[in-house]
Amino acid sequence: MDIAKLLNAFPGAVSQGIIWGLMAIGVYITYRILDVADLTVDGSMATGGAVAAVMITAGYNPWLAVIVAFLVGMLAGLVTGLFHTTMGIPAILAGILTQLALYSINLRIMDGKANTAVNVNKYHVLVTSRNVRQFSVSNPIILTLILTAVLIALLYFFFNTEYGCALRATGANGAMARAQGINTNVAKVIGLMLSNGIVAFSGAMLTQYQGFADVQMARGAIVIGLAAVIIGEVVFGKLLKSFAGKLVCVSLGAIIYYLVMQIVLWLGLNTNDLKMLTAIVVAIFLAVPHWKQQAQTRLHVRRKGGE
Amino acid sequence: MLDINHIAKTFNPGTITEKLALSDADLHLAEGDFVTIIGGNGAGKSTMLNAVAGVFPIDQGSIVIDGQNVTGLPEYKRASFLGRVFQDPMTGTAATMSIEDNMALALRRGQRRSPLKWGITSKERRMYRDQLKRLGLGLEDRMNARVGLLSGGQRQALTLLMATLQKPKLLLLDEHTAALDPKTATKVLHLTRELIRDQHLTALMVTHNMKDALQYGNRIIMMHEGKVIVDVDRETKMNLRVEDLLNMFEHTSGSQLNNDRMLLS
């Protein structure tokens, strides 16, 4: 095994990790703050990618394409939110429904094609994997890091405002939030919109980075997002406890995830098996807190019994 | 201040689990009334409080708070009139948020929450500190601690404080000391009385403790099968003993009081 080959792949893994970290921050908003597992993201990330690809190849400014992708992602979140709140569909199912619908919509956006290439030589893009090993400002790592910092700062501000606190309360204790006069349905919808906007934004960046959009590009995105959230919490959770710190953890979690994936590929794992590996890793990480609690209860009972 | 006009509520109508929870419940509170509510299991005490709070829509009747008909208003809109403390200490606060965050949420009860204004100001913090000091629980030095770290009694005291931070037109106390040990329960009840007296609040307090029902408040009502069956005014209440209450109940309802948590001592 050639160690140089592995090291060579690291910059790419890092920049991919940062871009998926943006997506994972979106997942964090629903999964940790709103306490909802939102499966819309598997569709909305590809939607963001499709919108960006179509707009950039039509000659629009890539910044505008990213902003429009964000807004379209919010629309996807709105649909899931309305399914959940006004139609009373359980959140998980609401997300699955939107995700399924988005598959058709994404194909429509890309004019019926399963993928759209965004050639770096022909179009102006914000980031590209081609520059990933360059020591210059055009290295995608720089811009994506700046965007991550800006996003975390904005979210830090928002979640400390009056309305941001109301949103956190909605996820923490819905009954309490309503007793304090918070319309929890509206809060959930806004949280889902914000989350899916960020996820679509991440999809738009990923499309530019990899040079194409594909209807399948975000299959299993929710699991990767969860992996990033959980890995970040387990590895850095003790160090970074503030709200902004937790978001930094999520981004770092995504980077670690991609580095680890790179390593297992280098060790000879088949690319096709990656998704299964991800699912297993996430399942184990989700089980750990549960097992820990069970062990503690047993210990507690034993101690009490020994008295 | 509060008019509950002949309200009725049946849960799960037309099913096996159909339950008539309120039938023609009628109650009127003047401003400054502090009413304690007692009754057997399933008498409709909590259901009546929840109907006032708007947790579910009612089938019949109307609810008027301070002249405003709130019958059709959703729970979050009625919140501007109501301070609420629940039986479960977990319900009234957000466990994963800090003490000061919880208080800031309560201070803005019934107000528009801006996405641009800071959720908590330094001026407020000083006020929270002063308010927490009067609880005598040392919480004023732990304002950044997560509420989940507090004991049940501390959480109920905090919830009470939060419920009155923004003066409510009506304070709803739903067996708010039932989950506490007797000593803590007494403390929380004293705090309740103090807050109600200081702010001249109108309050409804459900309790399973007959002694507490007699000791606190200026009026007692008894509920049975979804109705208010006994209403004792201030003068009568002063000379009442627990046995008298029991006799009154048996006489009016024609049955024994069946509350397995009722404390008769």
Coordinates of C-alpha atoms in Angstrom, one line a residue:
Chain A
M1 CA 0.0 0.0 0.0
D2 CA 1.3 3.4 -1.0
I3 CA 1.1 5.9 1.8
A4 CA 1.8 8.8 -0.6
K5 CA -1.4 7.9 -2.5
L6 CA -3.3 8.2 0.7
L7 CA -1.8 11.5 1.7
N8 CA -2.5 12.7 -1.8
A9 CA -6.1 12.0 -1.3
F10 CA -6.4 13.9 2.0
P11 CA -6.9 17.5 0.7
G12 CA -9.8 16.2 -1.4
A13 CA -11.3 14.4 1.5
V14 CA -11.0 17.5 3.7
S15 CA -12.7 19.8 1.2
Q16 CA -15.5 17.3 0.6
G17 CA -15.8 17.0 4.4
I18 CA -16.2 20.7 4.8
I19 CA -18.9 20.9 2.1
W20 CA -20.8 17.9 3.7
G21 CA -20.2 19.7 7.0
L22 CA -22.4 22.5 5.8
M23 CA -25.1 19.9 5.0
A24 CA -24.6 18.3 8.4
I25 CA -25.1 21.7 10.1
G26 CA -28.5 21.7 8.4
V27 CA -29.2 18.2 9.8
Y28 CA -28.1 19.4 13.3
I29 CA -30.8 22.1 13.2
T30 CA -33.6 19.5 12.8
Y31 CA -32.1 16.5 14.5
R32 CA -30.6 18.2 17.6
I33 CA -32.4 21.5 18.0
L34 CA -35.9 20.6 16.7
D35 CA -35.7 17.0 17.8
V36 CA -37.0 15.8 14.4
A37 CA -35.3 13.3 12.1
D38 CA -35.9 15.0 8.7
L39 CA -35.4 12.8 5.7
T40 CA -36.2 15.6 3.2
V41 CA -32.4 16.3 3.0
D42 CA -31.8 13.3 0.7
G43 CA -33.9 15.1 -1.9
S44 CA -33.2 18.7 -1.0
M45 CA -29.4 18.4 -1.3
A46 CA -29.8 17.1 -4.8
T47 CA -32.3 19.8 -5.5
G48 CA -29.7 22.4 -4.5
G49 CA -27.2 20.7 -6.7
A50 CA -29.6 20.5 -9.7
V51 CA -30.6 24.2 -9.4
A52 CA -27.0 25.3 -9.2
A53 CA -26.0 23.1 -12.2
V54 CA -28.8 24.3 -14.4
M55 CA -28.3 28.0 -13.5
I56 CA -24.5 28.0 -13.9
T57 CA -24.6 26.2 -17.2
A58 CA -27.3 28.7 -18.3
G59 CA -24.7 31.4 -17.6
Y60 CA -25.9 32.8 -14.3
N61 CA -23.5 34.0 -11.7
P62 CA -22.6 31.1 -9.4
W63 CA -23.3 33.2 -6.2
L64 CA -26.8 33.8 -7.5
A65 CA -27.1 30.1 -8.3
V66 CA -26.2 29.3 -4.7
I67 CA -28.7 31.8 -3.3
V68 CA -31.5 30.4 -5.5
A69 CA -30.5 26.9 -4.4
F70 CA -30.8 28.0 -0.8
L71 CA -34.3 29.4 -1.4
V72 CA -35.5 26.3 -3.3
G73 CA -34.2 24.2 -0.4
M74 CA -36.3 26.3 1.9
L75 CA -39.4 25.6 -0.2
A76 CA -38.7 21.8 0.1
G77 CA -38.5 22.3 3.9
L78 CA -41.8 24.3 3.8
V79 CA -43.5 21.3 2.1
T80 CA -42.3 18.9 4.7
G81 CA -43.3 21.3 7.4
L82 CA -46.8 21.7 6.1
F83 CA -47.1 17.9 5.6
H84 CA -46.2 17.5 9.3
T85 CA -48.0 20.4 10.9
T86 CA -51.2 21.1 8.9
M87 CA -51.7 17.5 7.6
G88 CA -50.6 15.8 10.8
I89 CA -48.2 13.4 9.1
P90 CA -45.5 12.1 11.4
A91 CA -42.3 14.0 10.7
I92 CA -40.3 11.1 9.4
L93 CA -43.0 10.1 6.9
A94 CA -43.5 13.8 5.9
G95 CA -39.8 14.0 5.1
I96 CA -39.9 10.7 3.1
L97 CA -42.8 12.0 1.1
T98 CA -41.1 15.2 0.1
Q99 CA -37.9 13.4 -0.6
L100 CA -39.7 11.1 -3.0
A101 CA -41.5 14.0 -4.7
L102 CA -38.2 15.8 -5.0
Y103 CA -36.7 13.0 -7.1
S104 CA -39.2 13.8 -9.8
I105 CA -38.8 17.5 -9.3
N106 CA -35.0 17.2 -9.5
L107 CA -35.3 15.4 -12.8
R108 CA -37.6 18.2 -14.0
I109 CA -35.1 20.8 -13.0
M110 CA -32.4 19.0 -15.0
D111 CA -34.7 18.8 -18.0
G112 CA -35.3 15.0 -17.6
K113 CA -31.7 14.1 -17.4
A114 CA -30.3 12.1 -14.5
N115 CA -27.2 14.3 -14.4
T116 CA -25.9 17.7 -15.6
A117 CA -22.2 18.4 -16.0
V118 CA -20.7 21.7 -15.0
N119 CA -17.5 22.0 -16.9
V120 CA -14.9 24.0 -15.0
N121 CA -13.3 25.2 -18.2
K122 CA -16.5 26.5 -19.7
Y123 CA -18.3 28.0 -16.7
H124 CA -17.4 30.3 -13.7
V125 CA -17.7 28.2 -10.5
L126 CA -16.9 29.1 -6.9
V127 CA -15.0 25.9 -6.0
T128 CA -13.6 23.0 -8.0
S129 CA -11.9 19.8 -7.0
R130 CA -9.2 20.6 -9.6
N131 CA -7.6 23.2 -7.4
V132 CA -7.7 21.1 -4.3
R133 CA -3.9 20.6 -4.1
Q134 CA -3.0 24.2 -5.0
F135 CA -1.4 26.6 -2.5
S136 CA -3.6 29.6 -3.6
V137 CA -6.8 31.3 -2.8
S138 CA -8.5 29.3 -5.5
N139 CA -8.1 26.2 -3.3
P140 CA -11.7 25.1 -2.5
I141 CA -10.8 24.5 1.2
I142 CA -10.4 28.3 1.7
L143 CA -13.7 29.4 0.4
T144 CA -15.6 26.5 2.0
L145 CA -14.0 27.2 5.3
I146 CA -15.0 30.9 5.1
L147 CA -18.5 30.0 4.2
T148 CA -18.7 27.5 7.1
A149 CA -17.5 30.3 9.5
V150 CA -20.0 32.8 8.2
L151 CA -22.8 30.2 8.4
I152 CA -21.9 29.3 12.0
A153 CA -21.8 33.0 12.9
L154 CA -25.2 33.7 11.4
L155 CA -26.8 30.7 13.1
Y156 CA -25.2 31.6 16.4
F157 CA -26.7 35.0 16.1
F158 CA -30.1 33.7 15.0
F159 CA -30.4 31.0 17.7
N160 CA -29.7 33.6 20.3
T161 CA -32.4 36.0 19.2
E162 CA -35.9 36.0 20.7
Y163 CA -37.2 33.9 17.9
G164 CA -34.2 31.6 17.8
C165 CA -34.7 30.9 21.5
A166 CA -38.4 30.2 20.8
L167 CA -37.3 27.7 18.1
R168 CA -34.9 26.0 20.6
A169 CA -37.7 25.8 23.2
T170 CA -40.0 24.2 20.6
G171 CA -37.5 21.4 20.2
A172 CA -36.6 21.1 23.9
N173 CA -40.2 21.0 25.2
G174 CA -43.2 21.6 23.0
A175 CA -45.8 21.8 25.8
M176 CA -43.7 24.4 27.6
A177 CA -43.1 26.4 24.4
R178 CA -46.9 26.6 23.8
A179 CA -47.5 27.6 27.4
Q180 CA -45.1 30.5 26.7
G181 CA -47.2 31.6 23.7
I182 CA -45.0 30.1 21.0
N183 CA -46.7 28.8 17.9
T184 CA -44.8 25.5 17.8
N185 CA -46.2 24.5 14.4
V186 CA -44.8 27.7 12.8
A187 CA -41.5 27.3 14.6
K188 CA -41.1 23.7 13.3
V189 CA -41.9 24.8 9.7
I190 CA -39.3 27.6 10.0
G191 CA -36.7 25.3 11.4
L192 CA -37.3 22.8 8.6
M193 CA -37.1 25.5 6.0
L194 CA -33.8 26.9 7.5
S195 CA -32.4 23.4 7.6
N196 CA -33.2 22.4 4.1
G197 CA -32.1 25.8 2.8
I198 CA -28.7 25.1 4.2
V199 CA -28.7 21.5 2.9
A200 CA -29.5 22.7 -0.6
F201 CA -26.8 25.3 -0.3
S202 CA -24.4 22.6 0.5
G203 CA -25.6 20.6 -2.5
A204 CA -25.0 23.6 -4.7
M205 CA -21.4 23.8 -3.5
L206 CA -20.9 20.1 -3.9
T207 CA -22.1 20.2 -7.5
Q208 CA -19.6 22.9 -8.4
Y209 CA -16.8 21.1 -6.5
Q210 CA -17.3 17.8 -8.2
G211 CA -18.3 19.3 -11.6
F212 CA -21.8 17.8 -12.0
A213 CA -25.2 17.4 -10.4
D214 CA -26.8 14.0 -10.2
V215 CA -30.3 12.9 -9.0
Q216 CA -28.5 10.2 -6.9
M217 CA -25.9 12.5 -5.5
A218 CA -27.5 12.8 -2.1
R219 CA -28.7 9.2 -1.6
G220 CA -28.3 8.5 2.1
A221 CA -27.3 12.1 2.8
I222 CA -29.2 12.1 6.1
V223 CA -27.1 9.2 7.4
I224 CA -23.8 11.0 6.5
G225 CA -25.2 14.1 8.1
L226 CA -26.1 12.2 11.3
A227 CA -22.6 10.5 11.2
A228 CA -21.0 13.9 11.1
V229 CA -23.2 15.2 14.0
I230 CA -22.5 12.2 16.1
I231 CA -18.8 11.8 15.4
G232 CA -18.3 15.5 16.1
E233 CA -20.1 15.2 19.4
V234 CA -18.2 12.1 20.5
V235 CA -14.8 13.3 19.5
F236 CA -15.0 17.1 20.3
G237 CA -18.1 17.3 22.4
K238 CA -16.2 17.7 25.7
L239 CA -14.0 20.5 24.3
L240 CA -16.5 22.6 22.5
K241 CA -19.7 23.1 24.6
S242 CA -21.0 26.5 23.4
F243 CA -23.6 26.6 20.7
A244 CA -21.2 27.8 18.0
G245 CA -18.7 25.2 19.3
K246 CA -21.2 22.5 18.7
L247 CA -21.7 23.6 15.1
V248 CA -17.9 23.6 14.7
C249 CA -18.0 20.0 16.1
V250 CA -20.4 19.0 13.4
S251 CA -18.2 20.4 10.6
L252 CA -15.2 18.7 12.1
G253 CA -17.2 15.5 12.4
A254 CA -17.9 15.6 8.6
I255 CA -14.2 16.1 7.9
I256 CA -13.2 13.2 10.0
Y257 CA -15.9 11.1 8.3
Y258 CA -14.4 11.8 4.9
L259 CA -10.9 11.2 6.1
V260 CA -11.9 7.8 7.6
M261 CA -13.7 6.9 4.4
Q262 CA -10.6 7.8 2.4
I263 CA -8.5 5.5 4.7
V264 CA -10.8 2.5 4.4
L265 CA -10.8 2.9 0.7
W266 CA -7.1 3.0 0.7
L267 CA -7.1 -0.1 2.8
G268 CA -8.8 -1.8 -0.1
L269 CA -12.6 -1.5 0.7
N270 CA -14.8 -1.6 -2.3
T271 CA -16.4 1.8 -3.1
N272 CA -19.8 0.1 -3.4
D273 CA -19.6 -1.0 0.2
L274 CA -19.1 2.5 1.6
K275 CA -22.8 3.2 2.3
M276 CA -23.2 0.0 4.2
L277 CA -20.1 0.9 6.3
T278 CA -21.6 4.3 7.0
A279 CA -24.9 2.8 8.1
I280 CA -23.1 0.4 10.4
V281 CA -21.0 3.1 11.9
V282 CA -24.0 5.4 12.5
A283 CA -26.0 2.5 14.0
I284 CA -23.2 1.8 16.5
F285 CA -22.7 5.4 17.4
L286 CA -26.4 5.8 18.0
A287 CA -26.5 2.7 20.1
V288 CA -23.6 3.7 22.4
P289 CA -25.5 6.2 24.5
H290 CA -28.3 3.8 24.9
W291 CA -26.1 0.9 26.0
K292 CA -24.2 3.3 28.4
Q293 CA -27.5 4.2 30.0
Q294 CA -28.6 0.6 30.4
A295 CA -25.2 -0.3 31.9
Q296 CA -25.5 2.6 34.4
T297 CA -29.0 1.6 35.4
R298 CA -27.9 -2.0 36.0
L299 CA -24.9 -0.7 38.1
H300 CA -27.2 1.5 40.0
V301 CA -29.7 -1.3 40.8
R302 CA -26.8 -3.6 41.9
R303 CA -25.4 -1.0 44.2
K304 CA -28.8 -0.3 45.7
G305 CA -29.4 -4.0 46.2
G306 CA -26.1 -4.4 48.0
E307 CA -26.9 -1.9 50.7
Chain B
M1 CA -61.9 37.4 35.6
L2 CA -62.7 33.9 34.4
D3 CA -66.1 32.5 33.2
I4 CA -66.3 28.8 32.4
N5 CA -69.8 28.6 30.9
H6 CA -71.3 25.1 30.8
I7 CA -68.5 23.4 29.0
A8 CA -68.4 19.8 27.9
K9 CA -65.8 17.5 26.6
T10 CA -65.8 13.9 25.5
F11 CA -62.5 12.2 24.6
N12 CA -62.5 9.6 21.8
P13 CA -66.2 9.8 21.0
G14 CA -67.7 6.8 19.4
T15 CA -64.9 4.5 20.3
I16 CA -64.3 1.9 23.0
T17 CA -62.2 4.4 25.0
E18 CA -64.9 7.1 24.9
K19 CA -64.7 9.1 28.1
L20 CA -67.0 11.9 29.2
A21 CA -64.5 14.2 30.9
L22 CA -66.5 17.3 31.4
S23 CA -70.2 17.6 31.3
D24 CA -71.8 21.0 31.9
A25 CA -68.9 22.3 34.0
D26 CA -69.7 25.9 35.1
L27 CA -67.4 28.1 37.2
H28 CA -67.0 31.9 37.6
L29 CA -64.0 33.6 39.2
A30 CA -63.9 37.2 40.4
E31 CA -60.6 39.1 40.2
G32 CA -58.3 38.1 43.0
D33 CA -60.0 34.8 43.6
F34 CA -57.7 32.0 44.6
V35 CA -59.8 28.8 44.1
T36 CA -58.6 25.3 45.2
I37 CA -60.1 22.4 43.3
I38 CA -60.6 18.9 44.8
G39 CA -62.3 15.8 43.5
G40 CA -61.9 12.0 42.9
N41 CA -60.0 10.3 40.1
G42 CA -61.3 11.3 36.7
A43 CA -63.5 14.0 38.1
G44 CA -62.3 16.4 35.4
K45 CA -60.1 18.7 37.5
S46 CA -57.1 18.7 35.2
T47 CA -59.3 18.5 32.1
M48 CA -61.0 21.7 33.1
L49 CA -57.7 23.5 33.6
N50 CA -56.5 22.1 30.2
A51 CA -59.7 23.3 28.6
V52 CA -59.1 26.8 29.9
A53 CA -55.5 26.6 28.6
G54 CA -56.7 25.5 25.2
V55 CA -54.8 22.2 25.1
F56 CA -57.8 20.7 23.2
P57 CA -61.0 22.2 21.8
I58 CA -64.2 21.8 23.8
D59 CA -67.4 20.3 22.5
Q60 CA -69.8 22.8 24.1
G61 CA -70.0 26.0 26.1
S62 CA -67.6 28.9 26.2
I63 CA -64.6 30.2 28.1
V64 CA -64.1 33.9 28.8
I65 CA -61.0 35.4 30.3
D66 CA -61.3 39.0 31.5
G67 CA -64.2 39.7 29.1
Q68 CA -62.5 38.1 26.1
N69 CA -64.0 35.0 24.6
V70 CA -61.1 32.6 24.1
T71 CA -63.1 29.5 23.3
G72 CA -61.8 29.4 19.7
L73 CA -58.2 30.5 20.4
P74 CA -55.3 28.0 20.1
E75 CA -53.2 27.2 23.1
Y76 CA -50.3 29.5 22.1
K77 CA -52.6 32.5 21.8
R78 CA -54.2 32.0 25.2
A79 CA -50.8 31.9 26.7
S80 CA -50.7 35.7 26.9
F81 CA -53.5 35.5 29.6
L82 CA -52.2 32.5 31.5
G83 CA -49.4 31.4 33.8
R84 CA -49.2 27.7 34.1
V85 CA -47.5 25.2 36.4
F86 CA -47.9 21.5 35.8
Q87 CA -47.9 18.4 37.9
D88 CA -44.8 16.9 36.2
P89 CA -41.8 19.2 37.0
M90 CA -40.4 18.3 33.6
T91 CA -43.3 19.9 31.7
G92 CA -43.0 23.5 32.8
T93 CA -39.4 24.1 31.7
A94 CA -37.1 23.3 28.8
A95 CA -34.5 20.9 30.4
T96 CA -31.8 21.4 27.8
M97 CA -31.9 25.2 28.1
S98 CA -30.3 27.3 30.8
I99 CA -32.2 28.9 33.8
E100 CA -31.9 32.4 32.3
D101 CA -33.0 31.2 28.8
N102 CA -36.1 29.7 30.4
M103 CA -36.8 32.9 32.2
A104 CA -36.3 35.0 29.1
L105 CA -38.8 32.8 27.2
A106 CA -41.3 33.3 30.0
L107 CA -40.8 37.0 30.2
R108 CA -41.8 37.2 26.5
R109 CA -44.9 35.2 27.0
G110 CA -47.7 36.5 24.7
Q111 CA -45.3 39.0 22.9
R112 CA -44.0 38.9 19.4
R113 CA -40.6 37.4 19.3
S114 CA -38.2 39.1 16.9
P115 CA -35.6 37.2 14.8
L116 CA -33.3 40.3 15.1
K117 CA -33.5 41.2 18.8
W118 CA -31.1 39.5 21.2
G119 CA -33.1 36.8 23.2
I120 CA -31.9 38.0 26.6
T121 CA -30.5 41.4 27.7
S122 CA -28.1 42.2 30.5
K123 CA -30.7 44.4 32.2
E124 CA -33.0 41.4 32.3
R125 CA -30.3 39.2 33.8
R126 CA -30.1 41.5 36.8
M127 CA -33.8 41.3 37.2
Y128 CA -33.7 37.5 37.0
R129 CA -31.0 37.4 39.6
D130 CA -33.1 39.4 42.0
Q131 CA -36.2 37.3 41.3
L132 CA -34.3 34.0 41.8
K133 CA -32.8 35.3 45.1
R134 CA -36.2 35.4 46.7
L135 CA -36.6 31.7 46.1
G136 CA -33.7 31.1 48.5
L137 CA -32.5 28.1 46.5
G138 CA -29.2 29.6 45.4
L139 CA -30.3 29.5 41.7
E140 CA -29.2 33.1 41.3
D141 CA -25.6 31.8 41.1
R142 CA -26.4 29.1 38.6
M143 CA -28.2 31.1 35.9
N144 CA -26.2 29.4 33.1
A145 CA -26.9 25.9 34.4
R146 CA -29.2 23.7 32.4
V147 CA -32.6 23.3 34.0
G148 CA -32.3 19.6 33.6
L149 CA -29.7 19.6 36.4
L150 CA -32.2 21.0 38.9
S151 CA -34.3 18.9 41.4
G152 CA -38.0 18.6 41.0
G153 CA -38.7 21.1 43.7
Q154 CA -36.3 23.6 42.2
R155 CA -37.9 23.2 38.8
Q156 CA -41.4 23.8 40.2
A157 CA -40.2 26.9 42.0
L158 CA -38.6 28.2 38.9
T159 CA -41.7 27.3 36.8
L160 CA -43.9 29.3 39.3
L161 CA -41.6 32.2 39.1
M162 CA -41.7 32.0 35.3
A163 CA -45.5 31.8 35.3
T164 CA -45.7 35.1 37.2
L165 CA -42.7 37.0 35.6
Q166 CA -45.2 38.5 33.2
K167 CA -48.3 39.1 35.3
P168 CA -50.9 36.6 34.1
K169 CA -54.7 37.3 34.2
L170 CA -55.1 33.8 35.5
L171 CA -52.7 31.4 37.2
L172 CA -53.4 27.7 36.5
L173 CA -51.8 25.3 39.0
D174 CA -52.4 21.6 38.1
E175 CA -51.4 19.6 41.2
H176 CA -48.1 21.4 41.0
T177 CA -46.8 19.9 44.3
A178 CA -48.0 16.3 43.8
A179 CA -44.6 15.1 42.6
L180 CA -42.7 16.7 45.4
D181 CA -41.7 15.4 48.9
P182 CA -43.9 16.9 51.7
K183 CA -41.3 19.4 52.9
T184 CA -40.6 20.7 49.4
A185 CA -44.3 20.7 48.6
T186 CA -44.9 23.0 51.6
K187 CA -42.1 25.4 50.5
V188 CA -43.5 25.6 46.9
L189 CA -47.0 26.2 48.3
H190 CA -45.8 29.0 50.5
L191 CA -44.1 30.5 47.5
T192 CA -47.3 30.1 45.5
R193 CA -49.3 32.0 48.2
E194 CA -46.7 34.7 48.4
L195 CA -46.6 35.3 44.6
I196 CA -50.4 35.3 44.4
R197 CA -50.7 37.7 47.3
D198 CA -47.9 40.1 46.1
Q199 CA -49.2 40.4 42.5
H200 CA -53.0 40.1 43.4
L201 CA -53.3 37.2 41.0
T202 CA -56.4 35.2 40.2
A203 CA -55.6 31.5 40.5
L204 CA -57.0 28.0 40.1
M205 CA -55.2 25.3 42.0
V206 CA -56.0 21.6 41.6
T207 CA -54.8 19.6 44.6
H208 CA -55.1 16.1 46.0
N209 CA -54.4 17.3 49.5
M210 CA -57.6 18.2 51.4
K211 CA -55.6 20.1 54.1
D212 CA -53.9 22.2 51.5
A213 CA -57.2 22.9 49.8
L214 CA -58.5 24.2 53.1
Q215 CA -55.4 26.1 54.1
Y216 CA -54.8 27.9 50.8
G217 CA -57.0 30.1 48.8
N218 CA -60.3 31.8 49.5
R219 CA -62.7 29.4 47.8
I220 CA -62.9 25.6 47.4
I221 CA -64.8 23.8 44.7
M222 CA -65.4 20.0 44.4
M223 CA -65.7 18.2 41.1
H224 CA -67.4 15.0 40.3
E225 CA -68.1 13.3 37.0
G226 CA -67.1 16.3 35.0
K227 CA -69.2 18.8 37.0
V228 CA -68.6 21.3 39.7
I229 CA -70.8 19.9 42.5
V230 CA -69.8 22.0 45.6
D231 CA -68.7 25.6 45.8
V232 CA -67.6 26.8 49.2
D233 CA -67.1 30.6 49.7
R234 CA -64.6 32.3 51.9
E235 CA -66.7 32.6 55.1
T236 CA -67.8 29.0 55.1
K237 CA -64.3 27.8 54.2
M238 CA -62.8 29.4 57.3
N239 CA -64.6 27.1 59.7
L240 CA -64.3 24.0 57.6
R241 CA -62.5 20.8 58.5
V242 CA -61.5 17.9 56.3
E243 CA -64.3 15.7 57.7
D244 CA -66.8 18.4 56.8
L245 CA -65.5 18.5 53.2
L246 CA -65.8 14.7 53.0
N247 CA -69.4 14.8 54.3
M248 CA -70.3 17.5 51.9
F249 CA -68.9 15.5 49.0
E250 CA -70.7 12.3 50.0
H251 CA -73.9 14.2 50.5
T252 CA -73.8 16.0 47.2
S253 CA -72.4 13.3 44.9
G254 CA -74.1 10.3 46.6
S255 CA -70.8 8.4 46.5
Q256 CA -67.5 8.0 48.4
L257 CA -64.5 10.1 47.3
N258 CA -62.3 7.8 45.3
N259 CA -59.0 9.5 44.9
D260 CA -56.2 7.1 45.6
R261 CA -53.8 9.9 46.1
M262 CA -56.0 12.0 48.3
L263 CA -54.4 12.8 51.6
L264 CA -56.9 12.9 54.3
S265 CA -54.7 13.5 57.3

